[in-house]
PDB file of C-alpha atoms in Angstrom:
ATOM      1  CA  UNK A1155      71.156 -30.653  29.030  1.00 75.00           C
ATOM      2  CA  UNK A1156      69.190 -33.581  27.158  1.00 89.00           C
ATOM      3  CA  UNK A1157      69.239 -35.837  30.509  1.00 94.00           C
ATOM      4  CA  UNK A1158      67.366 -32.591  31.941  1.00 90.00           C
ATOM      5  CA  UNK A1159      65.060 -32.146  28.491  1.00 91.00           C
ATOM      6  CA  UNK A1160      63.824 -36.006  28.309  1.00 96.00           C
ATOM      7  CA  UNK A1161      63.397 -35.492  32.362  1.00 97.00           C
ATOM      8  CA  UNK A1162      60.570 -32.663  31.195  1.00 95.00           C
ATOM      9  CA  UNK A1163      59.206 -34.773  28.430  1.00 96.00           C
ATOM     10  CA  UNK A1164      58.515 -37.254  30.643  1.00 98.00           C
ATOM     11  CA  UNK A1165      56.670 -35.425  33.566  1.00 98.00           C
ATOM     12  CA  UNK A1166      54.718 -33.413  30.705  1.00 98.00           C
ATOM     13  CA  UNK A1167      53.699 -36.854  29.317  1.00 98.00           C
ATOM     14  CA  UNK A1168      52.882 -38.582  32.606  1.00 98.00           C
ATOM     15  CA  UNK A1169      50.472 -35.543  33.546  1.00 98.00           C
ATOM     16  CA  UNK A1170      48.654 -35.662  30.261  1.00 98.00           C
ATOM     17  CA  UNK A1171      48.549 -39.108  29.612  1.00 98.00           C
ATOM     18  CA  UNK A1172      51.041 -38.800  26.278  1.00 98.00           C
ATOM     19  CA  UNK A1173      49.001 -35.813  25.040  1.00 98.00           C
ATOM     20  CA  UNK A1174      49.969 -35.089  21.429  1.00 98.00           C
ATOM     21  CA  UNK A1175      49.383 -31.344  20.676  1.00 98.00           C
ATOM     22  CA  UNK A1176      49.238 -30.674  17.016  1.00 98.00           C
ATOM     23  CA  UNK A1177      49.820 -26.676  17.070  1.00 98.00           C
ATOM     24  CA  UNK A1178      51.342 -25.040  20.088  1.00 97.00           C
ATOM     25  CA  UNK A1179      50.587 -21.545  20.608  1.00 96.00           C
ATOM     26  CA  UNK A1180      52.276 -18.991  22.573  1.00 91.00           C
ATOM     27  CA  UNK A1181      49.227 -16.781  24.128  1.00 89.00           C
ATOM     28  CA  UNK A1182      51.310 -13.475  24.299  1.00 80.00           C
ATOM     29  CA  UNK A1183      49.814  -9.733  24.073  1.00 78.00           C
ATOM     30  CA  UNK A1184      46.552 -10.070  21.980  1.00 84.00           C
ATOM     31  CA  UNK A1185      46.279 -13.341  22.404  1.00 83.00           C
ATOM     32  CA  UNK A1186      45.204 -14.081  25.960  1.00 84.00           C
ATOM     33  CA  UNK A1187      41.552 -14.399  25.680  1.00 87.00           C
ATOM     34  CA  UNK A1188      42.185 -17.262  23.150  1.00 94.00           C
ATOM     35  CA  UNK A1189      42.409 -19.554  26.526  1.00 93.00           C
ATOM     36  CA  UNK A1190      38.544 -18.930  26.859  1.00 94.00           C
ATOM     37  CA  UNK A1191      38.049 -20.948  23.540  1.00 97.00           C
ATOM     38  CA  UNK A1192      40.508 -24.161  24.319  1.00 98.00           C
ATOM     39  CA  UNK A1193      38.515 -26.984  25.444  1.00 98.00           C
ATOM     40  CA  UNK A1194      40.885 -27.854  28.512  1.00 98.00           C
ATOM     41  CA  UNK A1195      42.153 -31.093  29.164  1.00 98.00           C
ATOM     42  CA  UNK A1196      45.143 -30.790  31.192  1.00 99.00           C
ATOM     43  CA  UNK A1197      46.794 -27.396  32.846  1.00 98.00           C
ATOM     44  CA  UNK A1198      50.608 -27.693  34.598  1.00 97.00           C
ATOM     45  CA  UNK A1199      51.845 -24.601  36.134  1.00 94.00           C
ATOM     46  CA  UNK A1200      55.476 -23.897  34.768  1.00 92.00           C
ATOM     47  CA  UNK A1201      56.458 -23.984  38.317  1.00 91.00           C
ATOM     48  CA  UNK A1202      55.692 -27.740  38.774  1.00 96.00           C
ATOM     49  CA  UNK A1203      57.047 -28.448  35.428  1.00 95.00           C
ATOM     50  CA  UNK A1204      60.979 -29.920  36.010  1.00 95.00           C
ATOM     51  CA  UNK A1205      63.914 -28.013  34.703  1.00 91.00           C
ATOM     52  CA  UNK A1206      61.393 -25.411  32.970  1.00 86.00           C
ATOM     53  CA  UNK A1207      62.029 -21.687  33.562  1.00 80.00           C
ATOM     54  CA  UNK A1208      59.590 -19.581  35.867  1.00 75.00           C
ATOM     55  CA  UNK A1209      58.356 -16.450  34.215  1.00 67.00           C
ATOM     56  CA  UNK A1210      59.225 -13.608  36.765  1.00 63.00           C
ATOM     57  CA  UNK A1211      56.611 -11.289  35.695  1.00 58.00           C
ATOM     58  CA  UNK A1212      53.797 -10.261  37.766  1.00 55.00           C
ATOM     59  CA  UNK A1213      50.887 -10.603  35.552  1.00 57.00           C
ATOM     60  CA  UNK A1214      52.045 -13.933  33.531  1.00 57.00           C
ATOM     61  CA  UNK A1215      50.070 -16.886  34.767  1.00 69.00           C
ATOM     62  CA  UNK A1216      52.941 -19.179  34.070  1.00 88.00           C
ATOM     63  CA  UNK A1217      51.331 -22.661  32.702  1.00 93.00           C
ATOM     64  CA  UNK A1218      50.747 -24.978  30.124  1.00 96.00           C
ATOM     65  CA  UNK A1219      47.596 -25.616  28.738  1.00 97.00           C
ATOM     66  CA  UNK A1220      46.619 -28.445  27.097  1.00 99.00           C
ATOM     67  CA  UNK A1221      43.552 -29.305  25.481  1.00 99.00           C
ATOM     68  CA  UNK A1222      41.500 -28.917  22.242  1.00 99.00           C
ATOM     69  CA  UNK A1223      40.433 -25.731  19.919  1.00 98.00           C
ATOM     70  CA  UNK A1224      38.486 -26.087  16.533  1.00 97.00           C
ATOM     71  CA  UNK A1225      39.243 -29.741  16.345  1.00 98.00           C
ATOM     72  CA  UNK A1226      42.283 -29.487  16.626  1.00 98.00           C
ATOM     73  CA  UNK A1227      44.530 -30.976  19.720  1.00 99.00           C
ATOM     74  CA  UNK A1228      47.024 -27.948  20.971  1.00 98.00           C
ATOM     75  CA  UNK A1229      48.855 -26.923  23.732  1.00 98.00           C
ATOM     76  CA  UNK A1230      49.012 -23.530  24.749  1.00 96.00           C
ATOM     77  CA  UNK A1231      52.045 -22.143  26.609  1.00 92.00           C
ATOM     78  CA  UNK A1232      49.844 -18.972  29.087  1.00 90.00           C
ATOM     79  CA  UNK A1233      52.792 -16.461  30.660  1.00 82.00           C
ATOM     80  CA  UNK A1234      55.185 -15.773  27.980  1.00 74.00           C
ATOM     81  CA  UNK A1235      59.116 -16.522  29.227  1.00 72.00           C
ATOM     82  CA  UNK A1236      61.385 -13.404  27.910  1.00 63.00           C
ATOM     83  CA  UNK A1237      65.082 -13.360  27.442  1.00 60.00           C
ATOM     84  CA  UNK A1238      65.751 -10.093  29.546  1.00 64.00           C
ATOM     85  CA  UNK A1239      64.084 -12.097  32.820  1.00 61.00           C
ATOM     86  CA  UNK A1240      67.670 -13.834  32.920  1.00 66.00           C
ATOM     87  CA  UNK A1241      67.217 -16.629  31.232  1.00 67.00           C
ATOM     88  CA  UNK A1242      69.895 -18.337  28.568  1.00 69.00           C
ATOM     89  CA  UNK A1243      68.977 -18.973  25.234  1.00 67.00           C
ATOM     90  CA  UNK A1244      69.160 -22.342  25.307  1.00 70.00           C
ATOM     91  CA  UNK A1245      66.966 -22.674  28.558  1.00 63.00           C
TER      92      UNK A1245
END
Protein backbone atom coordinates (compact mmCIF):
# COMPACT_ATOMS: atom_id res chain seq x y z
CA UNK A 1 0.00 0.00 0.00
CA UNK A 2 2.75 2.82 0.66
CA UNK A 3 4.86 1.60 -2.56
CA UNK A 4 1.37 2.41 -4.35
CA UNK A 5 0.79 5.88 -2.11
CA UNK A 6 4.49 7.43 -2.77
CA UNK A 7 3.77 6.10 -6.59
CA UNK A 8 0.67 8.88 -6.44
CA UNK A 9 2.72 11.45 -4.65
CA UNK A 10 5.01 11.39 -7.15
CA UNK A 11 2.87 11.69 -10.41
CA UNK A 12 0.75 14.46 -8.43
CA UNK A 13 4.11 16.26 -7.87
CA UNK A 14 5.59 15.80 -11.34
CA UNK A 15 2.26 17.33 -12.92
CA UNK A 16 2.30 20.34 -10.68
CA UNK A 17 5.73 21.01 -10.42
CA UNK A 18 5.85 20.10 -6.35
CA UNK A 19 2.69 22.19 -5.80
CA UNK A 20 2.23 22.74 -2.06
CA UNK A 21 -1.52 23.25 -1.29
CA UNK A 22 -2.06 24.83 2.03
CA UNK A 23 -5.96 23.92 2.56
CA UNK A 24 -7.53 21.14 0.57
CA UNK A 25 -11.10 21.30 0.08
CA UNK A 26 -13.52 18.73 -0.81
CA UNK A 27 -16.13 20.65 -3.27
CA UNK A 28 -19.17 18.39 -2.31
CA UNK A 29 -23.05 19.51 -2.39
CA UNK A 30 -23.02 23.36 -1.84
CA UNK A 31 -19.82 23.72 -2.61
CA UNK A 32 -19.35 23.30 -6.35
CA UNK A 33 -19.45 26.75 -7.60
CA UNK A 34 -16.44 27.48 -5.28
CA UNK A 35 -14.27 26.09 -8.46
CA UNK A 36 -15.35 29.40 -10.28
CA UNK A 37 -13.28 31.40 -7.63
CA UNK A 38 -9.83 29.14 -7.61
CA UNK A 39 -7.31 30.74 -9.68
CA UNK A 40 -6.29 27.40 -11.58
CA UNK A 41 -2.95 26.27 -11.93
CA UNK A 42 -2.99 22.70 -12.54
CA UNK A 43 -6.23 20.21 -13.09
CA UNK A 44 -5.56 16.06 -13.16
CA UNK A 45 -8.54 14.03 -13.80
CA UNK A 46 -8.76 11.24 -11.02
CA UNK A 47 -8.70 8.89 -13.86
CA UNK A 48 -5.08 9.73 -14.90
CA UNK A 49 -4.09 9.95 -11.36
CA UNK A 50 -2.19 6.28 -10.42
CA UNK A 51 -3.69 3.99 -7.88
CA UNK A 52 -6.50 6.75 -7.11
CA UNK A 53 -10.14 5.60 -7.08
CA UNK A 54 -12.61 6.67 -9.99
CA UNK A 55 -15.79 8.18 -8.72
CA UNK A 56 -18.61 6.09 -10.45
CA UNK A 57 -21.18 8.69 -10.34
CA UNK A 58 -22.61 10.29 -13.28
CA UNK A 59 -22.52 13.87 -12.48
CA UNK A 60 -19.00 13.96 -10.45
CA UNK A 61 -16.35 15.51 -12.62
CA UNK A 62 -13.71 13.40 -11.02
CA UNK A 63 -10.39 15.73 -10.72
CA UNK A 64 -8.06 17.54 -8.80
CA UNK A 65 -7.74 21.02 -8.87
CA UNK A 66 -4.98 22.84 -8.02
CA UNK A 67 -4.42 26.36 -7.86
CA UNK A 68 -4.91 29.53 -5.71
CA UNK A 69 -8.11 31.16 -3.77
CA UNK A 70 -7.85 34.36 -1.50
CA UNK A 71 -4.13 34.08 -1.33
CA UNK A 72 -4.03 31.19 -0.33
CA UNK A 73 -2.42 28.01 -2.36
CA UNK A 74 -5.18 24.96 -2.23
CA UNK A 75 -6.09 22.06 -3.92
CA UNK A 76 -9.48 21.20 -4.49
CA UNK A 77 -10.58 17.56 -4.84
CA UNK A 78 -14.08 18.24 -7.72
CA UNK A 79 -16.29 14.69 -7.74
CA UNK A 80 -16.59 13.57 -4.28
CA UNK A 81 -15.44 9.56 -3.88
CA UNK A 82 -18.21 7.76 -1.50
CA UNK A 83 -17.81 4.60 0.43
CA UNK A 84 -21.05 2.83 -0.93
CA UNK A 85 -19.39 3.17 -4.76
CA UNK A 86 -17.25 0.04 -3.54
CA UNK A 87 -14.46 1.40 -2.42
CA UNK A 88 -12.35 0.22 0.94
CA UNK A 89 -11.69 2.49 3.55
CA UNK A 90 -8.33 2.60 3.28
CA UNK A 91 -8.39 3.27 -0.60
Amino acid sequence: MFQALHETVEFINRKTNNFQPEIGIVLGTGLGGLVNDIQIEYQIMYSNIPNFPISTLEFHSGKLIFGMLEGKKVVAMQGRLHYYEGYSMQQ
